[in-house]
GROMACS .gro file of C-alpha atoms in nm:
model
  389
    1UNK     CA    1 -15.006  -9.891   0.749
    2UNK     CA    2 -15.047  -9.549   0.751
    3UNK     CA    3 -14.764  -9.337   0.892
    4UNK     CA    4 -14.789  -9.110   1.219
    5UNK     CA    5 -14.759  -8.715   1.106
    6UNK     CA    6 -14.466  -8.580   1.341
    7UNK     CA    7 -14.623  -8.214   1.298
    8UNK     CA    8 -14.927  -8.259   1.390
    9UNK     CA    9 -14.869  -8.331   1.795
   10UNK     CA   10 -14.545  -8.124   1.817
   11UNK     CA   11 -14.499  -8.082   2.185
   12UNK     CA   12 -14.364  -7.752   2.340
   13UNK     CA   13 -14.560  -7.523   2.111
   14UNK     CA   14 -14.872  -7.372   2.227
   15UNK     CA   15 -15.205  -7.515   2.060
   16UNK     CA   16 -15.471  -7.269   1.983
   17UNK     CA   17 -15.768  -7.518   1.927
   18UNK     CA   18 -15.934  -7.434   2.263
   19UNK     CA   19 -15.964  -7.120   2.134
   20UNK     CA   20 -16.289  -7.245   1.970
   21UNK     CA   21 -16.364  -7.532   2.241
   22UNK     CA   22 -16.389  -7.214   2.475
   23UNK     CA   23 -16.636  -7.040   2.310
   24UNK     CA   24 -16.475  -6.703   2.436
   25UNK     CA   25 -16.470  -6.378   2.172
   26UNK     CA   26 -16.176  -6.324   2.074
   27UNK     CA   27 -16.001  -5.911   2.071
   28UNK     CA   28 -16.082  -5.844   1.702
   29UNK     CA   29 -15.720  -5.759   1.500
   30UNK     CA   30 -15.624  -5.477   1.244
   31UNK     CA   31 -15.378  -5.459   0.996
   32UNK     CA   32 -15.141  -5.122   1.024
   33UNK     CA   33 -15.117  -5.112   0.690
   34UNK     CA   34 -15.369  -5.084   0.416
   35UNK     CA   35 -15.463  -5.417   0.273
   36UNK     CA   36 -15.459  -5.431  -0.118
   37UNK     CA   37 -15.858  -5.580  -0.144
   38UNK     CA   38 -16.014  -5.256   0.050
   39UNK     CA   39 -16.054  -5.140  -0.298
   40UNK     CA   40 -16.381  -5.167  -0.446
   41UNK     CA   41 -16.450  -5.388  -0.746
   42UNK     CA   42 -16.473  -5.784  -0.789
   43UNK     CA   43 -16.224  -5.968  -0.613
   44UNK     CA   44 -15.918  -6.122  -0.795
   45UNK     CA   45 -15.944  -6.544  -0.823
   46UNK     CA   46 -15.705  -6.656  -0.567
   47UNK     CA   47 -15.570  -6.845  -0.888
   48UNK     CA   48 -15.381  -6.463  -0.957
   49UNK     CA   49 -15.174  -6.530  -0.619
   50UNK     CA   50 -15.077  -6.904  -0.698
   51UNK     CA   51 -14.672  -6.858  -0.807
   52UNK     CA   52 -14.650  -7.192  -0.859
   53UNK     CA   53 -14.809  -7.505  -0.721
   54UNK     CA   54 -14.724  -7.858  -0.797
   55UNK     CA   55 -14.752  -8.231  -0.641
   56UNK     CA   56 -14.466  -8.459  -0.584
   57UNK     CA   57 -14.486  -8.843  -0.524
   58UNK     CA   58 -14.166  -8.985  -0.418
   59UNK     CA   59 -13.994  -8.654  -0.443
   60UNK     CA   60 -14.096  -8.653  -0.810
   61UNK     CA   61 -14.268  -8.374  -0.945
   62UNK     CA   62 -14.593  -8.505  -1.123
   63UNK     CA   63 -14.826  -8.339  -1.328
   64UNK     CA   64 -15.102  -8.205  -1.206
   65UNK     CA   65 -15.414  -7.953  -1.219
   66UNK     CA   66 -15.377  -7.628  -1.216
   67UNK     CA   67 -15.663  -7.525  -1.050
   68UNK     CA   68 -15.631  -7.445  -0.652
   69UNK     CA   69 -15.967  -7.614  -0.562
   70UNK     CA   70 -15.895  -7.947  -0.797
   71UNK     CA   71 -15.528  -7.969  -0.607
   72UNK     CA   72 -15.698  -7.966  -0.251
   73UNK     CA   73 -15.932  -8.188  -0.351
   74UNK     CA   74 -15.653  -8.400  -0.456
   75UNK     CA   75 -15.491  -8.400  -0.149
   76UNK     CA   76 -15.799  -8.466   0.053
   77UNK     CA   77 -15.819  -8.781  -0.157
   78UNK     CA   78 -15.471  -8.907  -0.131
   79UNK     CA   79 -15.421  -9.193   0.171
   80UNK     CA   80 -15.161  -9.108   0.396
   81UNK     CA   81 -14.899  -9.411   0.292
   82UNK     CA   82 -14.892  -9.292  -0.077
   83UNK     CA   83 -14.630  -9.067   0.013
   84UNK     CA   84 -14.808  -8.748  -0.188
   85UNK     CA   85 -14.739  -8.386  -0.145
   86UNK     CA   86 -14.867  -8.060  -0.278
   87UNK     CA   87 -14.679  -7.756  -0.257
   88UNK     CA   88 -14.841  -7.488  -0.370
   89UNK     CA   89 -14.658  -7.064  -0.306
   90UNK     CA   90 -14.910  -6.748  -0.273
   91UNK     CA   91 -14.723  -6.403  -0.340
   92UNK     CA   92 -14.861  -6.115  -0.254
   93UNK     CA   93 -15.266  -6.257  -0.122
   94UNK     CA   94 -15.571  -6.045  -0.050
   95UNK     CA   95 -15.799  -6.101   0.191
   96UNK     CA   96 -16.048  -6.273  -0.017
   97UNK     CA   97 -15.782  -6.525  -0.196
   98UNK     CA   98 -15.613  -6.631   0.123
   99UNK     CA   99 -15.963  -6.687   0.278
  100UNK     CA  100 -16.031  -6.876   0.008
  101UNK     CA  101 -15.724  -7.075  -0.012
  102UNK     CA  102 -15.748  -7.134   0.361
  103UNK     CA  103 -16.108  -7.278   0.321
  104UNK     CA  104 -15.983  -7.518   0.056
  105UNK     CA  105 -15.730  -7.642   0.267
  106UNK     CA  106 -15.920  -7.636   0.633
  107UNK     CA  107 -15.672  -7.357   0.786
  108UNK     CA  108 -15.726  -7.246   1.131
  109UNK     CA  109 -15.909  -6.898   1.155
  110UNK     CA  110 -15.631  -6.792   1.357
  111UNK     CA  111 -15.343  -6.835   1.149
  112UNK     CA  112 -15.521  -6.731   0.893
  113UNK     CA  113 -15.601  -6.393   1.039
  114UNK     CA  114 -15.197  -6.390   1.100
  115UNK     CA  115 -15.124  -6.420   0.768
  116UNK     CA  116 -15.364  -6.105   0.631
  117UNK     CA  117 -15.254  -5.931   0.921
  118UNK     CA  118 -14.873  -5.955   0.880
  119UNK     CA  119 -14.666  -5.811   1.066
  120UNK     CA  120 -14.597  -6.090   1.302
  121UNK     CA  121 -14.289  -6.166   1.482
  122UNK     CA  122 -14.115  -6.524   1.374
  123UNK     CA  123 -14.321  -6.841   1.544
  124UNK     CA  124 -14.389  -7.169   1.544
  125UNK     CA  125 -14.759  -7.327   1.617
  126UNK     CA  126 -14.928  -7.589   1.616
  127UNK     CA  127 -15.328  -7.564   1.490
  128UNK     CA  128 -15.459  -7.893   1.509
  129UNK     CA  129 -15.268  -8.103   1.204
  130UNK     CA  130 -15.181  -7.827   1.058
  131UNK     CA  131 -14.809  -7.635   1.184
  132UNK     CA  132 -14.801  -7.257   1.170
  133UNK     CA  133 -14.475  -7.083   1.070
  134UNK     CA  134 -14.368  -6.748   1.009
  135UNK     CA  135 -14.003  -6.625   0.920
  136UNK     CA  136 -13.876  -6.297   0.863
  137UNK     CA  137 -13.629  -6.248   0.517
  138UNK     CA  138 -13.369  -5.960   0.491
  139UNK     CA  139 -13.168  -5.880   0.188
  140UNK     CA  140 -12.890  -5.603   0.203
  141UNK     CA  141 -12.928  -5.342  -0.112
  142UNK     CA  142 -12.573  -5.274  -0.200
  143UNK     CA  143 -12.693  -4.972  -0.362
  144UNK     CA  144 -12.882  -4.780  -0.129
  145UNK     CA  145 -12.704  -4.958   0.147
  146UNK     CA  146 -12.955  -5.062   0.363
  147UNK     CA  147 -13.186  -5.388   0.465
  148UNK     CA  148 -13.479  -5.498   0.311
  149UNK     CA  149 -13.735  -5.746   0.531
  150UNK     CA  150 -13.989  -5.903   0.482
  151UNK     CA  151 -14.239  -6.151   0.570
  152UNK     CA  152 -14.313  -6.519   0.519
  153UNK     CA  153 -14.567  -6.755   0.646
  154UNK     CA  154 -14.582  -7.092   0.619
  155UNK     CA  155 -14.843  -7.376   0.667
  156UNK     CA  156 -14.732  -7.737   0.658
  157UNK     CA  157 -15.015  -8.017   0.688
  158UNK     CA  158 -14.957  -8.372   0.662
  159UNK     CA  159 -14.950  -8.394   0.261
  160UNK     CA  160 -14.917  -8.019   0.188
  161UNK     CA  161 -14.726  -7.675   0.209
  162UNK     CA  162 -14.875  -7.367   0.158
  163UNK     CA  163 -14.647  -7.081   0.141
  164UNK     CA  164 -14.759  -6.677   0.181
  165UNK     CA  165 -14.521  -6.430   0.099
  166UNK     CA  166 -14.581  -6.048   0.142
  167UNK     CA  167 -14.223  -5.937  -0.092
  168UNK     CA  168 -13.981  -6.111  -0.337
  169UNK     CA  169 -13.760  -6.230  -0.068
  170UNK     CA  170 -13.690  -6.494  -0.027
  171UNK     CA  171 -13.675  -6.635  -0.353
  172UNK     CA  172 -13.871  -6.984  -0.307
  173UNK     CA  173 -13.839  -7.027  -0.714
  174UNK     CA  174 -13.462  -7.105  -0.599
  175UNK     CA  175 -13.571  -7.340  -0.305
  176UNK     CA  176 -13.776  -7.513  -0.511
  177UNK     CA  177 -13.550  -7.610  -0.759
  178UNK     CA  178 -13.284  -7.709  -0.527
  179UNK     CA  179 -13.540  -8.004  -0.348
  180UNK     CA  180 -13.665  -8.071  -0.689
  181UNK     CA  181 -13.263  -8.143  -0.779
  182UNK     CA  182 -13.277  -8.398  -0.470
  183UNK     CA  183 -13.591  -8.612  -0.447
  184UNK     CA  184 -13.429  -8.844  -0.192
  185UNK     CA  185 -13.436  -8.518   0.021
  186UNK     CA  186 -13.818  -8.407  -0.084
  187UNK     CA  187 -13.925  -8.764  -0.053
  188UNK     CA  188 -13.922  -8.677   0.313
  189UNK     CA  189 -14.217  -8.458   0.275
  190UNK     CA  190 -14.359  -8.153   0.406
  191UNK     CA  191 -14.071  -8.134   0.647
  192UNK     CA  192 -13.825  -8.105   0.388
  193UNK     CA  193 -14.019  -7.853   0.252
  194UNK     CA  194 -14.025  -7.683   0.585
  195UNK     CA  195 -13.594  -7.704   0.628
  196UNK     CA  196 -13.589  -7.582   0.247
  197UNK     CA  197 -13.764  -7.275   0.327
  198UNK     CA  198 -13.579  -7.171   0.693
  199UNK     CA  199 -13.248  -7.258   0.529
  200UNK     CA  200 -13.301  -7.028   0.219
  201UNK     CA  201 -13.426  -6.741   0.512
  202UNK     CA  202 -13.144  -6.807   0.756
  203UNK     CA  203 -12.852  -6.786   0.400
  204UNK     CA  204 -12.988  -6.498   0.308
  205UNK     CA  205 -12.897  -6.370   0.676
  206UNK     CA  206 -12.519  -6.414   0.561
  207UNK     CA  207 -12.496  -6.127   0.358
  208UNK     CA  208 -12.697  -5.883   0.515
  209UNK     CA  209 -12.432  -5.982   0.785
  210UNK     CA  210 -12.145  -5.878   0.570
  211UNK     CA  211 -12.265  -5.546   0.458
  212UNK     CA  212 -12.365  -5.436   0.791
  213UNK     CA  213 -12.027  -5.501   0.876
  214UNK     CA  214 -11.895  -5.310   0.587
  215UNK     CA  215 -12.142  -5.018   0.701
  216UNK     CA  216 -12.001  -5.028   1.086
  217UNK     CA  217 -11.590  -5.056   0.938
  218UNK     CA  218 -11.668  -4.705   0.725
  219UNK     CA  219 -11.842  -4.519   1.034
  220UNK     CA  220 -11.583  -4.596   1.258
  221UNK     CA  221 -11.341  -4.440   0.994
  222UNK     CA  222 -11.578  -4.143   0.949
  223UNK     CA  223 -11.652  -4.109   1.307
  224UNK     CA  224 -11.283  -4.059   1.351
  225UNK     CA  225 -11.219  -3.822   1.064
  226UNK     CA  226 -11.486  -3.604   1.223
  227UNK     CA  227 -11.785  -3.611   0.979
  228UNK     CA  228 -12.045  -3.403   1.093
  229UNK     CA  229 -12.353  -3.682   0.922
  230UNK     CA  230 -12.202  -4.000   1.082
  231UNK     CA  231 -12.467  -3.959   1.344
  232UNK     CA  232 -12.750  -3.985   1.143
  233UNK     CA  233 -12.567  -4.312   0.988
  234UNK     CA  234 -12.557  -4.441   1.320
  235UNK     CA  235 -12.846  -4.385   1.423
  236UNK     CA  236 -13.071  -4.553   1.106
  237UNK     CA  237 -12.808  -4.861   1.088
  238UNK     CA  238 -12.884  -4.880   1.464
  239UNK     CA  239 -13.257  -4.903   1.366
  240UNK     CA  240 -13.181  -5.197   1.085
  241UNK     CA  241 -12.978  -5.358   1.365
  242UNK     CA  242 -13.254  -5.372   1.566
  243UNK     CA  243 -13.518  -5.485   1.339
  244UNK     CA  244 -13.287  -5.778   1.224
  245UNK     CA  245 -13.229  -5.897   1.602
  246UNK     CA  246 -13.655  -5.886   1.596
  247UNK     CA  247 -13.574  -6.142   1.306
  248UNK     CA  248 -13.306  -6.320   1.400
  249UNK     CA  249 -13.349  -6.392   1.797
  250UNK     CA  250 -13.725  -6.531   1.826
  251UNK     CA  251 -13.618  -6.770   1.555
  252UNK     CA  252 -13.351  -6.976   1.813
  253UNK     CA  253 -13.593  -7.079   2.028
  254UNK     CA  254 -13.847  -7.203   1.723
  255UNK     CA  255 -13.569  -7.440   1.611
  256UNK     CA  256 -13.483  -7.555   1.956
  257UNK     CA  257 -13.858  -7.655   1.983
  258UNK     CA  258 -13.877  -7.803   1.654
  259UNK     CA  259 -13.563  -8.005   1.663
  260UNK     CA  260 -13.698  -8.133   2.032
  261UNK     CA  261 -14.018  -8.252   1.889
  262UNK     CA  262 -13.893  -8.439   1.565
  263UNK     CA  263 -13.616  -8.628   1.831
  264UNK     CA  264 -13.925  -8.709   2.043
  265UNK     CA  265 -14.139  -8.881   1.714
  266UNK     CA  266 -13.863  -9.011   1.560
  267UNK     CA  267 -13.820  -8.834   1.205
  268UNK     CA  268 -13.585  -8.924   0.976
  269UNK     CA  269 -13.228  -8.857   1.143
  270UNK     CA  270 -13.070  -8.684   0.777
  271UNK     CA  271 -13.343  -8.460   0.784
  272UNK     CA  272 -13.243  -8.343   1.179
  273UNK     CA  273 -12.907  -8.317   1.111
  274UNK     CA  274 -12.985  -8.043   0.831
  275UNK     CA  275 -13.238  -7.849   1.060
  276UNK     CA  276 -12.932  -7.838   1.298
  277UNK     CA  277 -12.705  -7.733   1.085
  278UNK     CA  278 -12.949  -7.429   0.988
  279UNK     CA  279 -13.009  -7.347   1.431
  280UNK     CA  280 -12.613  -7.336   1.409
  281UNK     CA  281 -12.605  -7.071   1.084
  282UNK     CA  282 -12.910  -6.862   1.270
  283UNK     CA  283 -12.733  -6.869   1.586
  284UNK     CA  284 -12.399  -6.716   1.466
  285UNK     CA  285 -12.609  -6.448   1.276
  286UNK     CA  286 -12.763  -6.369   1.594
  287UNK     CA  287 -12.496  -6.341   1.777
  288UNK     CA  288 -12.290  -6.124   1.495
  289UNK     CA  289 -12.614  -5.896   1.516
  290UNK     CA  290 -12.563  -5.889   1.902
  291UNK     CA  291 -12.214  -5.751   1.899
  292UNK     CA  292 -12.352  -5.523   1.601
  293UNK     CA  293 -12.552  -5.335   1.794
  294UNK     CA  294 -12.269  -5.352   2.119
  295UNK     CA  295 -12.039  -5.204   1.869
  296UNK     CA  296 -12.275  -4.927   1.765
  297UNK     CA  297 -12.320  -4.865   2.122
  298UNK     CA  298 -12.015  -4.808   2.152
  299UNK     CA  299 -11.931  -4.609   1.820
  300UNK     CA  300 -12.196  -4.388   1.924
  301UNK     CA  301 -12.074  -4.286   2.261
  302UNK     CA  302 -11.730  -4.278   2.131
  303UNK     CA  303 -11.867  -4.022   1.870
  304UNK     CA  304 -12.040  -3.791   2.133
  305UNK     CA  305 -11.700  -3.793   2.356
  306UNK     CA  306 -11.529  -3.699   2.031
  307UNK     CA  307 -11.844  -3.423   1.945
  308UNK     CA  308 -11.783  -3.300   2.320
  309UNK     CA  309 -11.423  -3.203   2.242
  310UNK     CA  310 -11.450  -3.033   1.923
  311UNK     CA  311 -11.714  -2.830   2.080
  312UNK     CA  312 -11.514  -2.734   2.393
  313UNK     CA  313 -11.191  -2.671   2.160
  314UNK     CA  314 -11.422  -2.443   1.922
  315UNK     CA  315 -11.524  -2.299   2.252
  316UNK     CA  316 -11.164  -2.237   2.410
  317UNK     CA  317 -11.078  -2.092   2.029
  318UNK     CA  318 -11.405  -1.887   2.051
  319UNK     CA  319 -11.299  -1.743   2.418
  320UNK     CA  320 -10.893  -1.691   2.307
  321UNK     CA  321 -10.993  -1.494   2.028
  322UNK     CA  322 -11.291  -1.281   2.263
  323UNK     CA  323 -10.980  -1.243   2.487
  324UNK     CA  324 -10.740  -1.110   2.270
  325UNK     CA  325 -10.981  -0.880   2.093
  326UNK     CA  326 -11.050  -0.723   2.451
  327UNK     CA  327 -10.713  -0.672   2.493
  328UNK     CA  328 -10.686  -0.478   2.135
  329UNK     CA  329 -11.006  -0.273   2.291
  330UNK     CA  330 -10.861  -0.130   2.582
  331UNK     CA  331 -10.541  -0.076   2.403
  332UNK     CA  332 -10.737   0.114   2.189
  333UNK     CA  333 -10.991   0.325   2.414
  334UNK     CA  334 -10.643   0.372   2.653
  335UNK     CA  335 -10.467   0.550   2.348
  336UNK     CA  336 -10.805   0.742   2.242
  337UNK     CA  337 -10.870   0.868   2.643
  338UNK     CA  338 -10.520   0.988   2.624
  339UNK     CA  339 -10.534   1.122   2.277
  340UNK     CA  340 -10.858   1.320   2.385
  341UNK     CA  341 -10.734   1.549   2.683
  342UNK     CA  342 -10.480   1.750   2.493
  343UNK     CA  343 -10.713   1.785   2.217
  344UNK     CA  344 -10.972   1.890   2.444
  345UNK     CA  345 -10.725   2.186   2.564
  346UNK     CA  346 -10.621   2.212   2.219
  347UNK     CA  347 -10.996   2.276   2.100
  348UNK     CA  348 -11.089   2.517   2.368
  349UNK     CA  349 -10.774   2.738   2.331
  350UNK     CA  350 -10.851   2.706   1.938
  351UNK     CA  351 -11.191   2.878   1.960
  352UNK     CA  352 -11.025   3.251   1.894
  353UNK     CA  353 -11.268   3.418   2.121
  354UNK     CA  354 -11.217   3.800   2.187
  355UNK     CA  355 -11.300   3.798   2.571
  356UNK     CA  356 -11.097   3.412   2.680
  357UNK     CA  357 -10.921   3.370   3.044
  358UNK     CA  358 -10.574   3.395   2.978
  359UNK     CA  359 -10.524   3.498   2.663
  360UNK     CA  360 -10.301   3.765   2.688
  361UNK     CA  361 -10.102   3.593   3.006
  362UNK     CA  362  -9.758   3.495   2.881
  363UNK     CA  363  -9.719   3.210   3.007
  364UNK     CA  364 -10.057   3.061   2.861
  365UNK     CA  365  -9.921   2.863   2.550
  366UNK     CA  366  -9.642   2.677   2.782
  367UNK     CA  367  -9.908   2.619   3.030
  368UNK     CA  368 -10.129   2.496   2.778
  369UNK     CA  369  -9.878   2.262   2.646
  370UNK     CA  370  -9.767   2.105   3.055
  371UNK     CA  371 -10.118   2.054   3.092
  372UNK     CA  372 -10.169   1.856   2.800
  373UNK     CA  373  -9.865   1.659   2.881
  374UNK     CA  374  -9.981   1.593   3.243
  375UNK     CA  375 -10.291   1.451   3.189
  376UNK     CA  376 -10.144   1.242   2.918
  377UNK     CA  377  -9.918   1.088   3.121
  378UNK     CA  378 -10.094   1.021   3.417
  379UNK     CA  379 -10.350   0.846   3.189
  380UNK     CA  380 -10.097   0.664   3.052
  381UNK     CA  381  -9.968   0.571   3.391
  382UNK     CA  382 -10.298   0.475   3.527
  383UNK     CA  383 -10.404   0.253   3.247
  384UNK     CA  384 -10.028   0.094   3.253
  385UNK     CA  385 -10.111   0.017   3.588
  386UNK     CA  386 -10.414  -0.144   3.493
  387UNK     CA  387 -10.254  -0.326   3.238
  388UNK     CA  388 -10.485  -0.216   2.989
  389UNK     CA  389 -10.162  -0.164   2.828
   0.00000   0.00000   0.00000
């Protein structure tokens, strides 16, 4: 008898068939970025995209065709209690070769369009028999530290698994060979498959989780030994931290859904228990990524506080030292104003002029001298009084 597909009536996620039952145009979508097959020339066989592609009975891997169009023929042909499953992984697609692939296998139009489009936030949906996924990857570069994301789309009929990836990571090669290394757990089909891929995605969350850490633990030390670039650091980890919540939270809900609907058509109980244990790793990243970007708040205004006093103690320095060198000015234009009046007198009875007031008067020279000494003083006492000195 020919056993129910769980996927393909998953309830909770929104089915877009009645997009076409409608008959309604739908908003036409572009890309943001530039897709590789706007080039002119002949377009590449989608046989250039095909990583690796393979068909398992019993969790077995048999041999098989090579050829994309001979394996979806195959699958069309298989009945649904033989147990068969083709997995086939696309790296890096044009337009043309995922159009291609997508006709082979009868993909919606819409998911389809997704998956040239990129770009998507992580979902889960349902398109007839066929379930939609797409994850988001991230890999921490030691090196440069920073995070590296990308994007991964999955489709997962009832005797296939296509897989589109846009970068390297994850590294399905690795995921492969782990379910190949258990065919008790591939046996289980495309939905092994399926927990394969999200548990590769969500470990590969772990150490993106560490280094961000190690990134926060040195800007707290340089934010408190006063670096003048830990607020650009702050800043662009604040960025990462952000893009990896855009990668980490929508996923929550998608496992919550997915674990609701394999209860609800009884799959195999093993096979829940591991898709639970991978909600319970994505759901401590996302919460370690929540109190990331708390922390950061945090650093941040911490940073500015400390920012605000150095400036006001530069300031205060700044104003001291504008103080004190006003003090050393009118010290020194007191001494000149009293330095000038007696050589004013000095320099007018200095002249030697034949025809001067009071040159021959005797008392001239000691006059000369008192005045010189008068005004000196009461300088002197009127800028001591003004404490100009």
């Amino acid at each position: 008898m020919a056993q129910r597909n769980p996927l393909a009536w998953l309830p909770g996620i929104r089915s877009n068939q009645q997009s076409r039952r409608t008959g309604r145009p739908r908003p036409p979508e572009y890309s943001m970025d530039p897709r590789p097959d706007a080039a002119n020339g002949p377009t590449p066989p989608v046989q250039d995209s095909v990583i690796d592609a393979a068909i398992y009975l019993g969790g077995e891997r048999q041999e098989a065709p090579t050829e994309l169009s001979d394996l979806a023929e195959l699958h069309r042909r298989t009945p649904d209690d033989e147990g068969a499953m083709v997995w086939i992984g696309l790296l890096r697609p044009s337009s043309p070769q995922l159009l291609a692939a997508a006709e082979e296998f009868g993909l919606h139009e819409l998911a389809v369009e997704d998956a040239i489009v990129a770009h998507q936030r992580p979902k889960l949906e349902r398109y007839g028999d066929t379930l939609f996924v797409v994850l988001r990857s991230a890999l921490y570069l030691d090196a440069t530290e920073e995070v590296r994301f990308g994007e991964l789309h999955l489709f997962v009929g009832r005797h296939f698994v296509l897989t589109v990836r846009h970068n390297q990571a994850p590294d399905l090669a690795a995921v492969r060979r782990r379910l190949e290394s258990d065919p008790k757990l591939l046996a289980r089909g495309p939905e092994a498959v399926l927990y394969g891929v999200l548990d590769a995605v969500v470990d590969g969350y772990a150490p993106v989780v560490a280094g961000l850490q190690n990134d926060i633990d040195e800007i707290e030390t340089q934010v408190f030994e006063g670096d003048s670039a830990v607020s650009r650091r702050i800043y662009e980890l604040s960025r990462e931290v952000i893009e990896f919540q855009r990668a980490t939270r929508p996923l929550l809900p998608m496992l919550t859904s997915l674990d609701t609907a394999l209860e609800e058509f009884g799959t195999d109980e093993e096979l829940r228990r591991y898709l639970r244990d991978v909600a319970d790793h994505a759901t401590i990243a996302a919460e370690r990524v929540d109190g990331f970007r708390d922390m950061l708040q945090s650093i941040l205004a911490v940073n500015s506080t400390l920012v605000s006093e150095a400036q006001n103690e530069e300031m205060r320095r700044v104003t001291e030292a504008s103080y004190r060198q006003g003090e050393q000015v009118k010290k020194i234009s007191a001494w000149a104003a009293i330095l000038f009046a007696p050589s004013l007198v000095g320099s007018i009875y200095g002249m030697n002029f034949t025809h001067m007031p009071e040159m021959d008067w005797m008392l001239g020279y000691p006059m000369s001298l008192l005045l010189m000494l008068g005004i000196s003083v009461t300088l002197y006492a009127v800028f001591k009084w003004r404490r100009w000195m």
